mmCIF file of C-alpha atoms in Angstrom:
data_model
loop_
_atom_site.group_PDB
_atom_site.id
_atom_site.type_symbol
_atom_site.label_atom_id
_atom_site.label_comp_id
_atom_site.label_asym_id
_atom_site.label_seq_id
_atom_site.Cartn_x
_atom_site.Cartn_y
_atom_site.Cartn_z
ATOM 1 C CA UNK A 1 -9.009 -4.488 -9.499
ATOM 2 C CA UNK A 2 -7.986 -7.788 -11.096
ATOM 3 C CA UNK A 3 -7.287 -10.784 -8.578
ATOM 4 C CA UNK A 4 -3.618 -11.775 -8.464
ATOM 5 C CA UNK A 5 -1.907 -14.813 -7.454
ATOM 6 C CA UNK A 6 1.587 -14.992 -6.251
ATOM 7 C CA UNK A 7 3.790 -17.528 -4.095
ATOM 8 C CA UNK A 8 3.220 -17.169 -0.230
ATOM 9 C CA UNK A 9 7.025 -17.293 0.503
ATOM 10 C CA UNK A 10 10.454 -17.633 -1.254
ATOM 11 C CA UNK A 11 13.941 -18.118 0.119
ATOM 12 C CA UNK A 12 17.075 -16.817 -1.542
ATOM 13 C CA UNK A 13 20.741 -16.646 -0.781
ATOM 14 C CA UNK A 14 22.524 -13.313 -0.792
ATOM 15 C CA UNK A 15 23.823 -12.400 -4.160
ATOM 16 C CA UNK A 16 21.374 -14.297 -6.139
ATOM 17 C CA UNK A 17 18.758 -12.781 -8.486
ATOM 18 C CA UNK A 18 15.221 -13.314 -7.232
ATOM 19 C CA UNK A 19 12.166 -13.569 -9.626
ATOM 20 C CA UNK A 20 8.770 -13.513 -8.239
ATOM 21 C CA UNK A 21 5.913 -14.220 -10.526
ATOM 22 C CA UNK A 22 2.420 -12.964 -10.095
ATOM 23 C CA UNK A 23 -0.655 -14.490 -12.092
ATOM 24 C CA UNK A 24 -3.401 -12.019 -13.219
ATOM 25 C CA UNK A 25 -5.544 -13.862 -15.679
ATOM 26 C CA UNK A 26 -8.316 -11.431 -15.670
ATOM 27 C CA UNK A 27 -6.136 -8.300 -16.411
ATOM 28 C CA UNK A 28 -8.137 -5.560 -18.339
ATOM 29 C CA UNK A 29 -6.852 -3.547 -21.177
ATOM 30 C CA UNK A 30 -6.466 -0.450 -19.095
ATOM 31 C CA UNK A 31 -4.787 -2.079 -16.010
ATOM 32 C CA UNK A 32 -1.175 -1.429 -15.082
ATOM 33 C CA UNK A 33 0.942 -3.791 -12.925
ATOM 34 C CA UNK A 34 2.421 -2.368 -9.832
ATOM 35 C CA UNK A 35 4.743 -3.877 -7.078
ATOM 36 C CA UNK A 36 5.192 -2.811 -3.586
ATOM 37 C CA UNK A 37 7.630 -3.889 -0.958
ATOM 38 C CA UNK A 38 6.946 -3.735 2.766
ATOM 39 C CA UNK A 39 9.142 -4.191 5.809
ATOM 40 C CA UNK A 40 7.767 -5.181 9.083
ATOM 41 C CA UNK A 41 5.848 -2.308 10.792
ATOM 42 C CA UNK A 42 6.459 0.124 7.897
ATOM 43 C CA UNK A 43 4.301 1.349 5.067
ATOM 44 C CA UNK A 44 4.445 -0.310 1.638
ATOM 45 C CA UNK A 45 7.148 1.178 -0.620
ATOM 46 C CA UNK A 46 6.543 1.542 -4.500
ATOM 47 C CA UNK A 47 8.986 -0.421 -6.491
ATOM 48 C CA UNK A 48 8.210 -0.417 -10.038
ATOM 49 C CA UNK A 49 5.122 -0.190 -12.308
ATOM 50 C CA UNK A 50 4.567 -1.474 -15.961
ATOM 51 C CA UNK A 51 2.056 -2.045 -18.709
ATOM 52 C CA UNK A 52 3.865 -4.283 -21.258
ATOM 53 C CA UNK A 53 7.168 -5.775 -22.252
ATOM 54 C CA UNK A 54 9.907 -4.833 -19.820
ATOM 55 C CA UNK A 55 10.542 -2.041 -17.350
ATOM 56 C CA UNK A 56 13.705 -1.289 -15.390
ATOM 57 C CA UNK A 57 14.634 1.080 -12.747
ATOM 58 C CA UNK A 58 17.565 1.317 -10.248
ATOM 59 C CA UNK A 59 15.898 -1.230 -7.844
ATOM 60 C CA UNK A 60 14.172 -3.782 -9.985
ATOM 61 C CA UNK A 61 13.083 -5.077 -13.411
ATOM 62 C CA UNK A 62 9.557 -5.917 -14.249
ATOM 63 C CA UNK A 63 8.925 -8.585 -17.145
ATOM 64 C CA UNK A 64 5.507 -8.548 -18.687
ATOM 65 C CA UNK A 65 4.589 -11.193 -21.591
ATOM 66 C CA UNK A 66 2.636 -10.174 -24.514
ATOM 67 C CA UNK A 67 -0.597 -11.741 -23.150
ATOM 68 C CA UNK A 68 -0.191 -9.746 -19.772
ATOM 69 C CA UNK A 69 -1.769 -12.618 -17.774
ATOM 70 C CA UNK A 70 1.331 -12.766 -15.576
ATOM 71 C CA UNK A 71 4.501 -10.567 -14.635
ATOM 72 C CA UNK A 72 7.782 -11.256 -12.960
ATOM 73 C CA UNK A 73 9.480 -8.924 -10.565
ATOM 74 C CA UNK A 74 13.133 -9.584 -10.764
ATOM 75 C CA UNK A 75 15.472 -8.374 -8.055
ATOM 76 C CA UNK A 76 19.060 -8.620 -8.843
ATOM 77 C CA UNK A 77 21.747 -9.691 -6.444
ATOM 78 C CA UNK A 78 19.652 -9.559 -3.283
ATOM 79 C CA UNK A 79 21.014 -8.644 0.029
ATOM 80 C CA UNK A 80 19.751 -9.282 3.522
ATOM 81 C CA UNK A 81 18.006 -6.016 3.368
ATOM 82 C CA UNK A 82 15.806 -7.223 0.630
ATOM 83 C CA UNK A 83 13.954 -9.426 3.221
ATOM 84 C CA UNK A 84 10.406 -8.102 3.039
ATOM 85 C CA UNK A 85 6.889 -8.871 1.656
ATOM 86 C CA UNK A 86 6.357 -7.959 -2.108
ATOM 87 C CA UNK A 87 2.854 -7.318 -3.207
ATOM 88 C CA UNK A 88 1.750 -7.404 -6.827
ATOM 89 C CA UNK A 89 -1.212 -5.187 -7.669
ATOM 90 C CA UNK A 90 -3.084 -4.972 -10.909
ATOM 91 C CA UNK A 91 -5.603 -2.223 -11.770
ATOM 92 C CA UNK A 92 -6.295 1.212 -13.374
ATOM 93 C CA UNK A 93 -4.259 3.494 -11.120
ATOM 94 C CA UNK A 94 -5.334 6.759 -12.554
ATOM 95 C CA UNK A 95 -6.561 9.617 -10.596
ATOM 96 C CA UNK A 96 -9.427 8.893 -8.414
ATOM 97 C CA UNK A 97 -8.632 5.062 -8.379
ATOM 98 C CA UNK A 98 -7.065 4.640 -5.149
ATOM 99 C CA UNK A 99 -8.751 1.867 -3.625
ATOM 100 C CA UNK A 100 -5.629 -0.223 -3.737
ATOM 101 C CA UNK A 101 -6.331 -4.004 -2.933
ATOM 102 C CA UNK A 102 -3.536 -5.892 -1.416
ATOM 103 C CA UNK A 103 -3.259 -9.662 -1.563
ATOM 104 C CA UNK A 104 -1.216 -11.814 0.903
ATOM 105 C CA UNK A 105 1.940 -10.890 -0.909
ATOM 106 C CA UNK A 106 5.172 -12.820 -1.040
ATOM 107 C CA UNK A 107 7.385 -13.128 1.772
ATOM 108 C CA UNK A 108 10.965 -13.089 0.674
ATOM 109 C CA UNK A 109 13.582 -14.303 3.149
ATOM 110 C CA UNK A 110 17.231 -13.775 2.092
ATOM 111 C CA UNK A 111 19.620 -16.094 3.814
ATOM 112 C CA UNK A 112 23.237 -15.056 4.353
ATOM 113 C CA UNK B 1 11.194 16.644 -0.248
ATOM 114 C CA UNK B 2 9.692 15.233 3.022
ATOM 115 C CA UNK B 3 7.795 12.039 2.881
ATOM 116 C CA UNK B 4 4.337 11.226 4.239
ATOM 117 C CA UNK B 5 4.392 11.655 8.117
ATOM 118 C CA UNK B 6 1.943 10.084 10.506
ATOM 119 C CA UNK B 7 1.370 11.037 14.208
ATOM 120 C CA UNK B 8 1.349 9.454 16.699
ATOM 121 C CA UNK B 9 3.581 6.450 15.747
ATOM 122 C CA UNK B 10 2.204 4.415 18.653
ATOM 123 C CA UNK B 11 -1.000 4.589 20.722
ATOM 124 C CA UNK B 12 -2.645 2.521 23.419
ATOM 125 C CA UNK B 13 -6.245 2.931 24.105
ATOM 126 C CA UNK B 14 -9.136 0.945 26.059
ATOM 127 C CA UNK B 15 -12.210 -0.355 24.590
ATOM 128 C CA UNK B 16 -14.947 2.239 24.304
ATOM 129 C CA UNK B 17 -12.477 5.213 23.759
ATOM 130 C CA UNK B 18 -12.020 7.083 20.565
ATOM 131 C CA UNK B 19 -8.812 7.929 18.776
ATOM 132 C CA UNK B 20 -7.701 10.320 16.106
ATOM 133 C CA UNK B 21 -4.662 9.819 13.917
ATOM 134 C CA UNK B 22 -3.127 12.367 11.802
ATOM 135 C CA UNK B 23 -1.341 12.254 8.440
ATOM 136 C CA UNK B 24 0.397 14.959 6.595
ATOM 137 C CA UNK B 25 0.735 14.191 2.959
ATOM 138 C CA UNK B 26 3.979 14.887 0.673
ATOM 139 C CA UNK B 27 3.936 18.481 -0.483
ATOM 140 C CA UNK B 28 1.871 19.032 -3.478
ATOM 141 C CA UNK B 29 0.040 15.713 -3.005
ATOM 142 C CA UNK B 30 -3.811 16.283 -3.007
ATOM 143 C CA UNK B 31 -5.153 12.805 -2.381
ATOM 144 C CA UNK B 32 -4.794 11.076 1.112
ATOM 145 C CA UNK B 33 -6.004 7.402 1.506
ATOM 146 C CA UNK B 34 -6.062 5.412 4.697
ATOM 147 C CA UNK B 35 -5.569 1.767 5.166
ATOM 148 C CA UNK B 36 -5.810 -0.721 8.119
ATOM 149 C CA UNK B 37 -3.281 -3.520 8.380
ATOM 150 C CA UNK B 38 -3.797 -6.585 10.648
ATOM 151 C CA UNK B 39 -2.090 -10.050 10.580
ATOM 152 C CA UNK B 40 -5.520 -11.560 9.563
ATOM 153 C CA UNK B 41 -7.087 -9.390 7.242
ATOM 154 C CA UNK B 42 -3.784 -7.940 5.480
ATOM 155 C CA UNK B 43 -3.967 -4.337 4.100
ATOM 156 C CA UNK B 44 -7.397 -3.145 3.779
ATOM 157 C CA UNK B 45 -8.627 0.271 2.183
ATOM 158 C CA UNK B 46 -10.626 2.440 4.429
ATOM 159 C CA UNK B 47 -11.194 5.675 2.566
ATOM 160 C CA UNK B 48 -9.694 8.386 0.366
ATOM 161 C CA UNK B 49 -9.997 12.136 0.441
ATOM 162 C CA UNK B 50 -9.264 14.732 -2.269
ATOM 163 C CA UNK B 51 -9.987 18.345 -2.040
ATOM 164 C CA UNK B 52 -11.344 18.020 1.387
ATOM 165 C CA UNK B 53 -14.023 15.457 0.139
ATOM 166 C CA UNK B 54 -14.281 11.679 0.689
ATOM 167 C CA UNK B 55 -14.003 10.401 -2.742
ATOM 168 C CA UNK B 56 -13.649 6.521 -2.199
ATOM 169 C CA UNK B 57 -14.807 4.408 0.700
ATOM 170 C CA UNK B 58 -13.897 0.794 1.765
ATOM 171 C CA UNK B 59 -16.139 -1.633 3.629
ATOM 172 C CA UNK B 60 -15.615 -0.488 7.185
ATOM 173 C CA UNK B 61 -18.310 0.506 9.801
ATOM 174 C CA UNK B 62 -19.343 4.069 10.439
ATOM 175 C CA UNK B 63 -17.115 4.186 13.482
ATOM 176 C CA UNK B 64 -14.449 4.871 11.118
ATOM 177 C CA UNK B 65 -14.366 8.425 9.722
ATOM 178 C CA UNK B 66 -11.999 10.881 8.428
ATOM 179 C CA UNK B 67 -11.517 14.395 7.000
ATOM 180 C CA UNK B 68 -9.096 16.561 5.047
ATOM 181 C CA UNK B 69 -8.247 19.922 5.731
ATOM 182 C CA UNK B 70 -7.397 22.657 3.073
ATOM 183 C CA UNK B 71 -3.738 21.997 3.323
ATOM 184 C CA UNK B 72 -4.414 18.395 2.233
ATOM 185 C CA UNK B 73 -3.412 17.085 5.887
ATOM 186 C CA UNK B 74 -5.872 14.384 6.931
ATOM 187 C CA UNK B 75 -7.212 12.912 10.173
ATOM 188 C CA UNK B 76 -8.834 9.624 10.761
ATOM 189 C CA UNK B 77 -11.115 9.023 13.751
ATOM 190 C CA UNK B 78 -12.376 5.765 15.245
ATOM 191 C CA UNK B 79 -15.005 5.987 17.873
ATOM 192 C CA UNK B 80 -15.971 3.340 20.269
ATOM 193 C CA UNK B 81 -12.876 1.296 19.972
ATOM 194 C CA UNK B 82 -13.053 -2.508 19.959
ATOM 195 C CA UNK B 83 -10.338 -4.943 20.390
ATOM 196 C CA UNK B 84 -10.312 -5.889 16.741
ATOM 197 C CA UNK B 85 -9.359 -2.296 15.794
ATOM 198 C CA UNK B 86 -5.948 -3.061 17.047
ATOM 199 C CA UNK B 87 -3.885 -2.558 13.945
ATOM 200 C CA UNK B 88 -1.367 -0.656 11.847
ATOM 201 C CA UNK B 89 -3.047 2.371 10.295
ATOM 202 C CA UNK B 90 -1.407 3.553 7.136
ATOM 203 C CA UNK B 91 -1.817 6.762 5.372
ATOM 204 C CA UNK B 92 -0.856 7.084 1.690
ATOM 205 C CA UNK B 93 -0.801 10.158 -0.697
ATOM 206 C CA UNK B 94 -0.793 10.811 -4.349
ATOM 207 C CA UNK B 95 -0.667 13.719 -6.680
ATOM 208 C CA UNK B 96 -4.083 12.725 -8.190
ATOM 209 C CA UNK B 97 -3.593 14.078 -11.831
ATOM 210 C CA UNK B 98 -5.963 12.997 -14.519
ATOM 211 C CA UNK B 99 -4.658 11.118 -17.355
ATOM 212 C CA UNK B 100 -1.634 9.654 -15.372
ATOM 213 C CA UNK B 101 -1.020 6.271 -13.618
ATOM 214 C CA UNK B 102 -0.496 7.167 -10.003
ATOM 215 C CA UNK B 103 1.864 6.039 -7.348
ATOM 216 C CA UNK B 104 0.767 5.971 -3.774
ATOM 217 C CA UNK B 105 3.372 6.958 -1.231
ATOM 218 C CA UNK B 106 2.897 5.502 2.239
ATOM 219 C CA UNK B 107 3.717 6.941 5.648
ATOM 220 C CA UNK B 108 5.252 4.832 8.341
ATOM 221 C CA UNK B 109 1.907 4.150 10.073
ATOM 222 C CA UNK B 110 0.350 4.521 13.481
ATOM 223 C CA UNK B 111 0.424 1.343 15.695
ATOM 224 C CA UNK B 112 -2.840 1.338 17.742
ATOM 225 C CA UNK B 113 -3.297 -1.184 20.478
ATOM 226 C CA UNK B 114 -6.775 -1.496 22.045
ATOM 227 C CA UNK B 115 -6.745 -3.207 25.476
#
């Protein structure tokens, strides 16, 4: 799995849009980008996955530039319940490739 | 559809004892992976089972072992517990379908405290 770099922590006020950027300079052609969210003492929860350009679901958007060396997770109008650690993972997540390598993640604190 | 379940949720053991943790994957999922999470080391991959066979293994000592049953349920065993084994143990399941990018679904974890 490609090494990723993301900010250790971020603060945001409620109602704001939050963008968390992840750098992955060594991303391979077959690699996808996946983001997980984890609350204290719970298992990580899948948020979004993408390969290129933009992916959007009911929770977040993922922006991936053409060179794919970075990606940005966008959380619209965050609330206090979005306070969590967000992990960016890069790799080939095909069948049999389940050795997920989690970095330190980004601790997002949402302030009222 | 029910999510990944893990039992027990909390466990206290003493050094030298052994412990068995259980994981029931999402119905239809055939792959089960185990992870250890500690404040110092973060989330680390232990091993993955598919069709009752260990398919991937992380860098943990042989005291950590696991198995998978025919119904895809999995157990993880840690023998001769050490203080450093205190952690949140997470189980994750996936469909494991060739040609697809997979999503792993995590359970709530088992919090193990070794005294």
